[in-house]
Amino acid sequence: MQFSGKVAVITGAGSGIGRETALQFAEQGAVVAGIDWSASAVEETVEKIQHQGGTAISAIADVSQPDQVEKAIDKVVQEFGRIDIVFANAGINGVWAPIEEISPEDWNKTINTNLNGTFYTVKYAVPYLKKRGGSVIVTSSVNGTRTFSNTGATAYSCTKAAQVAFAKMIALELAKNKVRVNVICPGAIGTNIQNTSHPVHIEAIKEPADYPHGRVPLNGGLPGRVDQVAQLVLFLASDAASHITGTEVWIDGAESLLVG
């Protein structure tokens, strides 16, 4: 129960990596505050934690809306009086298309959710993290950090690269407050994020390339699992990672080394 007494805030807690990480934090004694835009999805996560004997609450927020994020963080503090861990995980794939077919609205939606949402989540939680020290983990991606062959994913990749820069900047800024900031960069993971993808005419601009059978060498071509990513998040939030900050970790089974 390495997180006993700690309060962990998780965005995108209603599904995929966020849900699995919330469950694993609860299993290790953390009080979990799940934030998601979908009330039904995040409530399902909370109910599962409570059914297993853990403590959890939900807060409904679209992370692209600063007022909603601020209210969600306020709810957590009012309920538990502290925040120790922030997992800024919520994100979308958005529109993947040739540059001339990406509308300003498409671009802004991806930027506002992935990059601005990370900023809002951390911004409003930082005053409470500073009180005792803590850990921030940001979900970036192999895209935009080590992989650039997913043609059309321009907006998405830009947000993922920017998240790494953001994390490094605030890691140094917050080090004196004993707040550590790290980034995970998943490759292909079995989640439902594909439901937020909107590919448009990308076949016409994709560069041809031939790779060995399977895109994930370590797993024989199979994608990674959400529990594997959750275990990395828990490690980075734990005392075992007490001297790690400002660092990105790729968790992709060598996929990005093959198809970068």
PDB file of C-alpha atoms in Angstrom:
ATOM      1  CA  MET A   1       0.000   0.000   0.000  1.00  0.00           C
ATOM      2  CA  GLN A   2       2.731   2.413  -1.052  1.00  0.00           C
ATOM      3  CA  PHE A   3       0.299   5.281  -1.698  1.00  0.00           C
ATOM      4  CA  SER A   4      -1.677   5.039   1.535  1.00  0.00           C
ATOM      5  CA  GLY A   5      -2.909   8.489   2.550  1.00  0.00           C
ATOM      6  CA  LYS A   6      -2.045  10.049  -0.817  1.00  0.00           C
ATOM      7  CA  VAL A   7      -4.600  11.727  -3.071  1.00  0.00           C
ATOM      8  CA  ALA A   8      -4.201  11.029  -6.777  1.00  0.00           C
ATOM      9  CA  VAL A   9      -5.965  13.151  -9.397  1.00  0.00           C
ATOM     10  CA  ILE A  10      -6.391  11.414 -12.753  1.00  0.00           C
ATOM     11  CA  THR A  11      -7.847  13.012 -15.865  1.00  0.00           C
ATOM     12  CA  GLY A  12      -9.387  10.790 -18.495  1.00  0.00           C
ATOM     13  CA  ALA A  13     -10.205   8.354 -15.694  1.00  0.00           C
ATOM     14  CA  GLY A  14     -13.304   7.041 -17.428  1.00  0.00           C
ATOM     15  CA  SER A  15     -11.512   4.699 -19.818  1.00  0.00           C
ATOM     16  CA  GLY A  16      -8.290   3.156 -21.061  1.00  0.00           C
ATOM     17  CA  ILE A  17      -5.024   4.102 -19.411  1.00  0.00           C
ATOM     18  CA  GLY A  18      -6.726   6.531 -17.042  1.00  0.00           C
ATOM     19  CA  ARG A  19      -9.171   3.967 -15.703  1.00  0.00           C
ATOM     20  CA  GLU A  20      -6.568   1.238 -15.265  1.00  0.00           C
ATOM     21  CA  THR A  21      -4.198   3.645 -13.516  1.00  0.00           C
ATOM     22  CA  ALA A  22      -6.980   4.811 -11.194  1.00  0.00           C
ATOM     23  CA  LEU A  23      -7.703   1.187 -10.250  1.00  0.00           C
ATOM     24  CA  GLN A  24      -4.042   0.437  -9.593  1.00  0.00           C
ATOM     25  CA  PHE A  25      -3.539   3.564  -7.494  1.00  0.00           C
ATOM     26  CA  ALA A  26      -6.562   2.584  -5.404  1.00  0.00           C
ATOM     27  CA  GLU A  27      -5.215  -0.941  -4.963  1.00  0.00           C
ATOM     28  CA  GLN A  28      -2.034   0.614  -3.572  1.00  0.00           C
ATOM     29  CA  GLY A  29      -3.942   2.684  -1.006  1.00  0.00           C
ATOM     30  CA  ALA A  30      -4.366   6.017  -2.768  1.00  0.00           C
ATOM     31  CA  VAL A  31      -7.525   8.062  -2.591  1.00  0.00           C
ATOM     32  CA  VAL A  32      -8.508   8.573  -6.229  1.00  0.00           C
ATOM     33  CA  ALA A  33     -10.154  11.607  -7.772  1.00  0.00           C
ATOM     34  CA  GLY A  34     -11.214  10.694 -11.291  1.00  0.00           C
ATOM     35  CA  ILE A  35     -11.886  13.505 -13.760  1.00  0.00           C
ATOM     36  CA  ASP A  36     -13.550  12.909 -17.108  1.00  0.00           C
ATOM     37  CA  TRP A  37     -15.957  14.620 -19.489  1.00  0.00           C
ATOM     38  CA  SER A  38     -18.220  11.565 -19.395  1.00  0.00           C
ATOM     39  CA  ALA A  39     -20.139  11.275 -16.142  1.00  0.00           C
ATOM     40  CA  SER A  40     -21.216   7.690 -16.756  1.00  0.00           C
ATOM     41  CA  ALA A  41     -17.712   6.512 -17.644  1.00  0.00           C
ATOM     42  CA  VAL A  42     -15.937   8.050 -14.676  1.00  0.00           C
ATOM     43  CA  GLU A  43     -18.692   6.961 -12.300  1.00  0.00           C
ATOM     44  CA  GLU A  44     -18.139   3.401 -13.465  1.00  0.00           C
ATOM     45  CA  THR A  45     -14.460   3.716 -12.529  1.00  0.00           C
ATOM     46  CA  VAL A  46     -15.321   5.181  -9.125  1.00  0.00           C
ATOM     47  CA  GLU A  47     -17.916   2.514  -8.399  1.00  0.00           C
ATOM     48  CA  LYS A  48     -15.444  -0.230  -9.249  1.00  0.00           C
ATOM     49  CA  ILE A  49     -12.877   1.251  -6.854  1.00  0.00           C
ATOM     50  CA  GLN A  50     -15.461   1.586  -4.102  1.00  0.00           C
ATOM     51  CA  HIS A  51     -16.694  -1.959  -4.688  1.00  0.00           C
ATOM     52  CA  GLN A  52     -13.135  -3.166  -4.133  1.00  0.00           C
ATOM     53  CA  GLY A  53     -12.944  -1.273  -0.841  1.00  0.00           C
ATOM     54  CA  GLY A  54     -11.133   1.831  -2.035  1.00  0.00           C
ATOM     55  CA  THR A  55     -11.955   5.507  -1.743  1.00  0.00           C
ATOM     56  CA  ALA A  56     -12.729   7.534  -4.850  1.00  0.00           C
ATOM     57  CA  ILE A  57     -14.779  10.459  -6.097  1.00  0.00           C
ATOM     58  CA  SER A  58     -15.589  11.716  -9.561  1.00  0.00           C
ATOM     59  CA  ALA A  59     -15.553  15.199 -11.026  1.00  0.00           C
ATOM     60  CA  ILE A  60     -16.954  16.041 -14.429  1.00  0.00           C
ATOM     61  CA  ALA A  61     -14.835  18.318 -16.594  1.00  0.00           C
ATOM     62  CA  ASP A  62     -13.864  18.887 -20.183  1.00  0.00           C
ATOM     63  CA  VAL A  63     -10.133  19.521 -19.739  1.00  0.00           C
ATOM     64  CA  SER A  64     -10.154  22.010 -22.611  1.00  0.00           C
ATOM     65  CA  GLN A  65     -12.296  24.321 -20.462  1.00  0.00           C
ATOM     66  CA  PRO A  66     -10.263  26.040 -17.714  1.00  0.00           C
ATOM     67  CA  ASP A  67     -13.251  26.922 -15.539  1.00  0.00           C
ATOM     68  CA  GLN A  68     -14.382  23.293 -15.482  1.00  0.00           C
ATOM     69  CA  VAL A  69     -10.900  22.044 -14.591  1.00  0.00           C
ATOM     70  CA  GLU A  70     -10.566  24.610 -11.811  1.00  0.00           C
ATOM     71  CA  LYS A  71     -13.924  23.559 -10.339  1.00  0.00           C
ATOM     72  CA  ALA A  72     -12.933  19.894 -10.498  1.00  0.00           C
ATOM     73  CA  ILE A  73      -9.673  20.529  -8.666  1.00  0.00           C
ATOM     74  CA  ASP A  74     -11.505  22.649  -6.088  1.00  0.00           C
ATOM     75  CA  LYS A  75     -13.919  19.766  -5.505  1.00  0.00           C
ATOM     76  CA  VAL A  76     -11.032  17.395  -4.817  1.00  0.00           C
ATOM     77  CA  VAL A  77      -9.431  19.749  -2.318  1.00  0.00           C
ATOM     78  CA  GLN A  78     -12.716  20.456  -0.571  1.00  0.00           C
ATOM     79  CA  GLU A  79     -13.303  16.719  -0.227  1.00  0.00           C
ATOM     80  CA  PHE A  80      -9.827  15.557   0.789  1.00  0.00           C
ATOM     81  CA  GLY A  81      -7.832  18.674   1.708  1.00  0.00           C
ATOM     82  CA  ARG A  82      -4.771  17.792  -0.351  1.00  0.00           C
ATOM     83  CA  ILE A  83      -3.365  16.649  -3.695  1.00  0.00           C
ATOM     84  CA  ASP A  84      -0.217  14.527  -3.889  1.00  0.00           C
ATOM     85  CA  ILE A  85      -0.236  13.041  -7.394  1.00  0.00           C
ATOM     86  CA  VAL A  86      -1.527  14.398 -10.697  1.00  0.00           C
ATOM     87  CA  PHE A  87      -1.811  12.189 -13.762  1.00  0.00           C
ATOM     88  CA  ALA A  88      -2.582  14.546 -16.657  1.00  0.00           C
ATOM     89  CA  ASN A  89      -3.753  11.863 -19.028  1.00  0.00           C
ATOM     90  CA  ALA A  90      -6.847  13.078 -20.876  1.00  0.00           C
ATOM     91  CA  GLY A  91      -6.435  13.541 -24.609  1.00  0.00           C
ATOM     92  CA  ILE A  92      -7.805  12.957 -28.100  1.00  0.00           C
ATOM     93  CA  ASN A  93      -6.322  11.922 -31.436  1.00  0.00           C
ATOM     94  CA  GLY A  94      -8.397  14.498 -33.288  1.00  0.00           C
ATOM     95  CA  VAL A  95      -8.364  14.992 -37.045  1.00  0.00           C
ATOM     96  CA  TRP A  96      -5.504  13.417 -38.994  1.00  0.00           C
ATOM     97  CA  ALA A  97      -5.404  14.925 -42.476  1.00  0.00           C
ATOM     98  CA  PRO A  98      -3.253  16.712 -45.058  1.00  0.00           C
ATOM     99  CA  ILE A  99      -2.275  20.127 -43.753  1.00  0.00           C
ATOM    100  CA  GLU A 100      -4.539  22.002 -46.162  1.00  0.00           C
ATOM    101  CA  GLU A 101      -7.508  19.927 -44.995  1.00  0.00           C
ATOM    102  CA  ILE A 102      -6.998  20.560 -41.276  1.00  0.00           C
ATOM    103  CA  SER A 103      -9.400  23.345 -40.408  1.00  0.00           C
ATOM    104  CA  PRO A 104      -8.540  25.924 -37.743  1.00  0.00           C
ATOM    105  CA  GLU A 105     -11.383  24.435 -35.699  1.00  0.00           C
ATOM    106  CA  ASP A 106      -9.885  20.927 -35.969  1.00  0.00           C
ATOM    107  CA  TRP A 107      -6.449  22.233 -35.033  1.00  0.00           C
ATOM    108  CA  ASN A 108      -7.707  24.220 -32.068  1.00  0.00           C
ATOM    109  CA  LYS A 109      -9.786  21.347 -30.704  1.00  0.00           C
ATOM    110  CA  THR A 110      -6.739  19.081 -30.555  1.00  0.00           C
ATOM    111  CA  ILE A 111      -4.500  21.780 -29.101  1.00  0.00           C
ATOM    112  CA  ASN A 112      -7.112  22.831 -26.548  1.00  0.00           C
ATOM    113  CA  THR A 113      -7.717  19.297 -25.310  1.00  0.00           C
ATOM    114  CA  ASN A 114      -4.223  17.826 -25.309  1.00  0.00           C
ATOM    115  CA  LEU A 115      -1.922  20.759 -24.593  1.00  0.00           C
ATOM    116  CA  ASN A 116      -4.128  23.340 -22.937  1.00  0.00           C
ATOM    117  CA  GLY A 117      -5.857  20.601 -20.956  1.00  0.00           C
ATOM    118  CA  THR A 118      -2.510  19.494 -19.550  1.00  0.00           C
ATOM    119  CA  PHE A 119      -1.653  23.088 -18.663  1.00  0.00           C
ATOM    120  CA  TYR A 120      -4.980  23.707 -16.914  1.00  0.00           C
ATOM    121  CA  THR A 121      -4.786  20.453 -14.958  1.00  0.00           C
ATOM    122  CA  VAL A 122      -1.303  21.138 -13.653  1.00  0.00           C
ATOM    123  CA  LYS A 123      -1.832  24.885 -13.148  1.00  0.00           C
ATOM    124  CA  TYR A 124      -4.791  24.475 -10.827  1.00  0.00           C
ATOM    125  CA  ALA A 125      -3.273  21.555  -8.904  1.00  0.00           C
ATOM    126  CA  VAL A 126       0.183  23.082  -8.366  1.00  0.00           C
ATOM    127  CA  PRO A 127      -0.680  25.255  -5.340  1.00  0.00           C
ATOM    128  CA  TYR A 128      -1.676  22.107  -3.462  1.00  0.00           C
ATOM    129  CA  LEU A 129       1.231  20.004  -4.701  1.00  0.00           C
ATOM    130  CA  LYS A 130       3.641  22.654  -3.447  1.00  0.00           C
ATOM    131  CA  LYS A 131       2.418  22.280   0.129  1.00  0.00           C
ATOM    132  CA  ARG A 132       3.916  18.801   0.649  1.00  0.00           C
ATOM    133  CA  GLY A 133       5.684  17.997  -2.582  1.00  0.00           C
ATOM    134  CA  GLY A 134       4.339  15.471  -5.015  1.00  0.00           C
ATOM    135  CA  SER A 135       4.441  14.001  -8.472  1.00  0.00           C
ATOM    136  CA  VAL A 136       3.032  14.976 -11.860  1.00  0.00           C
ATOM    137  CA  ILE A 137       2.917  12.517 -14.739  1.00  0.00           C
ATOM    138  CA  VAL A 138       1.856  13.634 -18.212  1.00  0.00           C
ATOM    139  CA  THR A 139       0.675  11.313 -20.971  1.00  0.00           C
ATOM    140  CA  SER A 140       2.429  12.252 -24.201  1.00  0.00           C
ATOM    141  CA  SER A 141       3.049   9.769 -27.043  1.00  0.00           C
ATOM    142  CA  VAL A 142       5.671   8.284 -29.304  1.00  0.00           C
ATOM    143  CA  ASN A 143       4.119  10.563 -31.946  1.00  0.00           C
ATOM    144  CA  GLY A 144       5.877  13.891 -32.061  1.00  0.00           C
ATOM    145  CA  THR A 145       8.639  12.718 -29.740  1.00  0.00           C
ATOM    146  CA  ARG A 146      10.244   9.759 -31.508  1.00  0.00           C
ATOM    147  CA  THR A 147       7.847   8.854 -34.321  1.00  0.00           C
ATOM    148  CA  PHE A 148       7.064  11.150 -37.253  1.00  0.00           C
ATOM    149  CA  SER A 149       5.791   8.652 -39.833  1.00  0.00           C
ATOM    150  CA  ASN A 150       2.105   8.851 -38.880  1.00  0.00           C
ATOM    151  CA  THR A 151       1.314  11.118 -41.776  1.00  0.00           C
ATOM    152  CA  GLY A 152      -1.459  13.628 -41.150  1.00  0.00           C
ATOM    153  CA  ALA A 153      -1.115  13.532 -37.360  1.00  0.00           C
ATOM    154  CA  THR A 154       0.330  17.028 -37.372  1.00  0.00           C
ATOM    155  CA  ALA A 155      -1.874  18.644 -34.743  1.00  0.00           C
ATOM    156  CA  TYR A 156      -1.731  15.604 -32.470  1.00  0.00           C
ATOM    157  CA  SER A 157       2.046  15.244 -32.756  1.00  0.00           C
ATOM    158  CA  CYS A 158       2.591  18.935 -32.065  1.00  0.00           C
ATOM    159  CA  THR A 159       0.628  18.669 -28.834  1.00  0.00           C
ATOM    160  CA  LYS A 160       2.589  15.609 -27.761  1.00  0.00           C
ATOM    161  CA  ALA A 161       5.949  17.265 -28.422  1.00  0.00           C
ATOM    162  CA  ALA A 162       4.806  20.387 -26.596  1.00  0.00           C
ATOM    163  CA  GLN A 163       3.755  18.349 -23.565  1.00  0.00           C
ATOM    164  CA  VAL A 164       7.332  17.107 -23.202  1.00  0.00           C
ATOM    165  CA  ALA A 165       8.701  20.655 -23.355  1.00  0.00           C
ATOM    166  CA  PHE A 166       6.059  21.799 -20.868  1.00  0.00           C
ATOM    167  CA  ALA A 167       6.987  19.038 -18.442  1.00  0.00           C
ATOM    168  CA  LYS A 168      10.699  19.809 -18.623  1.00  0.00           C
ATOM    169  CA  MET A 169      10.087  23.511 -18.014  1.00  0.00           C
ATOM    170  CA  ILE A 170       7.940  23.000 -14.956  1.00  0.00           C
ATOM    171  CA  ALA A 171      10.109  20.148 -13.648  1.00  0.00           C
ATOM    172  CA  LEU A 172      12.896  22.653 -13.138  1.00  0.00           C
ATOM    173  CA  GLU A 173      10.555  25.349 -11.886  1.00  0.00           C
ATOM    174  CA  LEU A 174       8.941  23.103  -9.276  1.00  0.00           C
ATOM    175  CA  ALA A 175      12.012  21.133  -8.170  1.00  0.00           C
ATOM    176  CA  LYS A 176      12.587  23.462  -5.216  1.00  0.00           C
ATOM    177  CA  ASN A 177       9.074  22.621  -4.054  1.00  0.00           C
ATOM    178  CA  LYS A 178       9.800  18.862  -4.147  1.00  0.00           C
ATOM    179  CA  VAL A 179       7.368  18.394  -7.009  1.00  0.00           C
ATOM    180  CA  ARG A 180       8.590  15.954  -9.651  1.00  0.00           C
ATOM    181  CA  VAL A 181       7.300  16.098 -13.236  1.00  0.00           C
ATOM    182  CA  ASN A 182       7.730  13.284 -15.738  1.00  0.00           C
ATOM    183  CA  VAL A 183       6.227  12.167 -19.037  1.00  0.00           C
ATOM    184  CA  ILE A 184       5.155   8.812 -20.395  1.00  0.00           C
ATOM    185  CA  CYS A 185       5.201   8.248 -24.161  1.00  0.00           C
ATOM    186  CA  PRO A 186       3.064   5.222 -25.027  1.00  0.00           C
ATOM    187  CA  GLY A 187       3.100   3.578 -28.416  1.00  0.00           C
ATOM    188  CA  ALA A 188       0.298   1.326 -29.619  1.00  0.00           C
ATOM    189  CA  ILE A 189      -1.747   0.450 -26.540  1.00  0.00           C
ATOM    190  CA  GLY A 190      -5.054  -1.372 -26.476  1.00  0.00           C
ATOM    191  CA  THR A 191      -7.387   1.533 -25.587  1.00  0.00           C
ATOM    192  CA  ASN A 192     -10.400   3.270 -27.105  1.00  0.00           C
ATOM    193  CA  ILE A 193      -8.544   6.454 -28.085  1.00  0.00           C
ATOM    194  CA  GLN A 194      -9.057   5.424 -31.700  1.00  0.00           C
ATOM    195  CA  ASN A 195     -12.675   6.435 -31.161  1.00  0.00           C
ATOM    196  CA  THR A 196     -11.439  10.031 -31.025  1.00  0.00           C
ATOM    197  CA  SER A 197      -9.557   9.720 -34.337  1.00  0.00           C
ATOM    198  CA  HIS A 198     -10.848  11.330 -37.513  1.00  0.00           C
ATOM    199  CA  PRO A 199      -8.577  10.413 -40.457  1.00  0.00           C
ATOM    200  CA  VAL A 200      -9.237  12.371 -43.645  1.00  0.00           C
ATOM    201  CA  HIS A 201      -7.529  11.542 -46.985  1.00  0.00           C
ATOM    202  CA  ILE A 202      -4.250  10.570 -45.306  1.00  0.00           C
ATOM    203  CA  GLU A 203      -3.610   7.720 -47.764  1.00  0.00           C
ATOM    204  CA  ALA A 204      -2.865  10.280 -50.477  1.00  0.00           C
ATOM    205  CA  ILE A 205       0.035  11.839 -48.557  1.00  0.00           C
ATOM    206  CA  LYS A 206       1.451   8.845 -46.695  1.00  0.00           C
ATOM    207  CA  GLU A 207       5.006   7.920 -47.665  1.00  0.00           C
ATOM    208  CA  PRO A 208       5.402   4.215 -48.581  1.00  0.00           C
ATOM    209  CA  ALA A 209       7.515   2.134 -46.244  1.00  0.00           C
ATOM    210  CA  ASP A 210       8.064  -1.561 -45.642  1.00  0.00           C
ATOM    211  CA  TYR A 211       8.672  -2.930 -42.160  1.00  0.00           C
ATOM    212  CA  PRO A 212       9.139  -6.426 -40.778  1.00  0.00           C
ATOM    213  CA  HIS A 213       6.008  -8.323 -39.832  1.00  0.00           C
ATOM    214  CA  GLY A 214       4.412  -6.608 -36.858  1.00  0.00           C
ATOM    215  CA  ARG A 215       4.871  -3.068 -35.622  1.00  0.00           C
ATOM    216  CA  VAL A 216       5.805  -3.854 -32.003  1.00  0.00           C
ATOM    217  CA  PRO A 217       8.994  -5.962 -31.971  1.00  0.00           C
ATOM    218  CA  LEU A 218       8.964  -6.782 -28.265  1.00  0.00           C
ATOM    219  CA  ASN A 219       5.401  -8.130 -28.353  1.00  0.00           C
ATOM    220  CA  GLY A 220       5.501  -9.948 -31.668  1.00  0.00           C
ATOM    221  CA  GLY A 221       3.434  -7.214 -33.288  1.00  0.00           C
ATOM    222  CA  LEU A 222       0.823  -6.960 -30.555  1.00  0.00           C
ATOM    223  CA  PRO A 223       0.007  -3.616 -28.905  1.00  0.00           C
ATOM    224  CA  GLY A 224       0.861  -2.963 -25.285  1.00  0.00           C
ATOM    225  CA  ARG A 225      -1.676  -3.205 -22.460  1.00  0.00           C
ATOM    226  CA  VAL A 226      -3.131  -0.483 -20.277  1.00  0.00           C
ATOM    227  CA  ASP A 227      -1.940  -2.246 -17.123  1.00  0.00           C
ATOM    228  CA  GLN A 228       1.653  -2.046 -18.368  1.00  0.00           C
ATOM    229  CA  VAL A 229       1.305   1.716 -18.800  1.00  0.00           C
ATOM    230  CA  ALA A 230      -0.393   2.072 -15.418  1.00  0.00           C
ATOM    231  CA  GLN A 231       2.524   0.283 -13.744  1.00  0.00           C
ATOM    232  CA  LEU A 232       4.917   2.838 -15.255  1.00  0.00           C
ATOM    233  CA  VAL A 233       2.777   5.696 -13.957  1.00  0.00           C
ATOM    234  CA  LEU A 234       2.749   4.209 -10.452  1.00  0.00           C
ATOM    235  CA  PHE A 235       6.515   3.793 -10.533  1.00  0.00           C
ATOM    236  CA  LEU A 236       7.055   7.437 -11.526  1.00  0.00           C
ATOM    237  CA  ALA A 237       4.688   8.572  -8.772  1.00  0.00           C
ATOM    238  CA  SER A 238       6.378   6.388  -6.141  1.00  0.00           C
ATOM    239  CA  ASP A 239       9.314   6.937  -3.826  1.00  0.00           C
ATOM    240  CA  ALA A 240      11.267   4.497  -5.990  1.00  0.00           C
ATOM    241  CA  ALA A 241      11.450   7.340  -8.560  1.00  0.00           C
ATOM    242  CA  SER A 242      12.300  10.022  -5.994  1.00  0.00           C
ATOM    243  CA  HIS A 243      15.323  11.280  -7.982  1.00  0.00           C
ATOM    244  CA  ILE A 244      13.625  11.236 -11.392  1.00  0.00           C
ATOM    245  CA  THR A 245      12.162  14.444 -12.794  1.00  0.00           C
ATOM    246  CA  GLY A 246      12.012  16.180 -16.164  1.00  0.00           C
ATOM    247  CA  THR A 247      12.275  12.836 -17.925  1.00  0.00           C
ATOM    248  CA  GLU A 248      10.232  11.209 -20.678  1.00  0.00           C
ATOM    249  CA  VAL A 249       9.904   7.434 -20.803  1.00  0.00           C
ATOM    250  CA  TRP A 250       8.840   5.617 -23.966  1.00  0.00           C
ATOM    251  CA  ILE A 251       6.696   2.548 -23.384  1.00  0.00           C
ATOM    252  CA  ASP A 252       6.174   1.025 -26.798  1.00  0.00           C
ATOM    253  CA  GLY A 253       7.973  -2.306 -27.061  1.00  0.00           C
ATOM    254  CA  ALA A 254      10.547  -0.712 -29.442  1.00  0.00           C
ATOM    255  CA  GLU A 255       7.804   0.262 -31.907  1.00  0.00           C
ATOM    256  CA  SER A 256       9.106   3.809 -32.355  1.00  0.00           C
ATOM    257  CA  LEU A 257      12.613   2.525 -33.049  1.00  0.00           C
ATOM    258  CA  LEU A 258      11.215   0.557 -35.976  1.00  0.00           C
ATOM    259  CA  VAL A 259       8.705   2.963 -37.477  1.00  0.00           C
ATOM    260  CA  GLY A 260      10.050   6.338 -36.365  1.00  0.00           C
TER     261      GLY A 260
END
